[in-house]
Short mmCIF file of C-alpha atoms in Angstrom, two decimals:
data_model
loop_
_atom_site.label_atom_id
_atom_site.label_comp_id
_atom_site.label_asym_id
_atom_site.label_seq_id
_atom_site.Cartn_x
_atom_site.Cartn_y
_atom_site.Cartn_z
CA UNK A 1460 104.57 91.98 75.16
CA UNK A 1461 101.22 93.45 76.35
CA UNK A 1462 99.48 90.95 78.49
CA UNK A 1463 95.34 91.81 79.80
CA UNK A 1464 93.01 90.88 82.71
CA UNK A 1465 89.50 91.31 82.61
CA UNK A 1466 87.59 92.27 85.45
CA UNK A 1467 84.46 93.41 85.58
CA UNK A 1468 83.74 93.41 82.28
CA UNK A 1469 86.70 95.57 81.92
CA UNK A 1470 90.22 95.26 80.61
CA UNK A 1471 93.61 95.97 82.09
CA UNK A 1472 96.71 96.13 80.20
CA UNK A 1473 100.28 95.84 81.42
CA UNK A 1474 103.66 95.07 79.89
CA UNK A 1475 105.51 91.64 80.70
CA UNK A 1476 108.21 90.31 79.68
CA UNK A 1477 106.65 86.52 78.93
CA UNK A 1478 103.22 84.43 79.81
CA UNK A 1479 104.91 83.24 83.06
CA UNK A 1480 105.76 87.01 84.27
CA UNK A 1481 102.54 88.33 83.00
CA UNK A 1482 100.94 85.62 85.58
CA UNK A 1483 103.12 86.55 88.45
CA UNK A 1484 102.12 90.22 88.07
CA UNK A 1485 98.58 89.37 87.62
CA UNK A 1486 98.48 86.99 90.58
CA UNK A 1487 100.68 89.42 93.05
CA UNK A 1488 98.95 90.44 96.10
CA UNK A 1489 99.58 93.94 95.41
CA UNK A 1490 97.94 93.79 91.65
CA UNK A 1491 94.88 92.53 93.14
CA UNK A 1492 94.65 94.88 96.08
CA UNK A 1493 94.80 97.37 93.82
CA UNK A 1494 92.37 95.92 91.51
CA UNK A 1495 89.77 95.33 94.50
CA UNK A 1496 90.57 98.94 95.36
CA UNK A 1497 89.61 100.38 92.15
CA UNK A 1498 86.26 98.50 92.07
CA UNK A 1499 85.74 99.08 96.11
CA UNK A 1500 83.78 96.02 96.09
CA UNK A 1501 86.01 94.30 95.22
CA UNK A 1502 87.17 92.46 91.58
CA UNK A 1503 84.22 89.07 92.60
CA UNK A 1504 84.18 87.38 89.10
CA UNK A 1505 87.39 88.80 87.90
CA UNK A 1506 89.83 86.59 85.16
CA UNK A 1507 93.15 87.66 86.43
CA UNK A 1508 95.14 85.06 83.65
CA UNK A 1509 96.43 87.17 81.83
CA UNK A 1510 96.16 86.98 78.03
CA UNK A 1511 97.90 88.87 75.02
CA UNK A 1512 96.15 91.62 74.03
CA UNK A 1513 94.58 92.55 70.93
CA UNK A 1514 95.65 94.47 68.12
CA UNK A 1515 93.31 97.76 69.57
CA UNK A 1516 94.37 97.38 73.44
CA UNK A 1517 97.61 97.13 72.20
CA UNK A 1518 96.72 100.40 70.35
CA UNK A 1519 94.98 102.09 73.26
CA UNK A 1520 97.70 100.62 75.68
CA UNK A 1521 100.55 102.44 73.62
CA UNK A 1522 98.65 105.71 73.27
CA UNK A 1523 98.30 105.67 77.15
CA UNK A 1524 101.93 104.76 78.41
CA UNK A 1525 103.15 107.42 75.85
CA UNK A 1526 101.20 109.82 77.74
CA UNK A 1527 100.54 108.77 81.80
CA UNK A 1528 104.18 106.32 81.81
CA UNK A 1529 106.40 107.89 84.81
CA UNK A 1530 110.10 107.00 84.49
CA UNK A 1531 109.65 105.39 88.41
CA UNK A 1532 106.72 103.41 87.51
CA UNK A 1533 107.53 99.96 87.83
CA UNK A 1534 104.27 98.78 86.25
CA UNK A 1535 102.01 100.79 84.18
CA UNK A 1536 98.42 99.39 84.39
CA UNK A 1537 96.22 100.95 81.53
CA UNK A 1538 92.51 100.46 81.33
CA UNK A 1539 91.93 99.56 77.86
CA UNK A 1540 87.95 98.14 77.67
#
């Protein structure tokens, strides 16, 4: 299942395999580095509980890891709002 945090007023999508794993990934120290990375500030105000996504970030999601998904990848984060 697709699972999203918001952060920022922006939407990440990644692919886990239930709620519980989609919280793990969400609340792993190297998610959020990353995350504070990509917003250099920091992610201050950030909803990392995950959610499912909706019917057009699953869309934009799939149209993404079609095209950017690397066989290594372990997780494919996807901006998708």
């Amino acid at each position: 299942m697709i699972y999203v945090v918001d952060v920022n007023q922006m939407s990440f999508a990644f692919v886990a395999g239930s709620q519980r794993h989609a919280s793990e990934i969400a609340g792993s120290p190297g998610f959020v580095q990353a995350l504070d990375r990509f917003f250099l500030q920091g992610s201050k105000g950030s909803n990392h509980r995950p959610r499912a996504a909706t019917v057009q970030e699953l869309a934009l999601f799939n149209d993404m890891s079609s095209e950017f998904a690397d066989a290594t990848a372990d997780v494919l984060v996807a901006r998708v709002g």
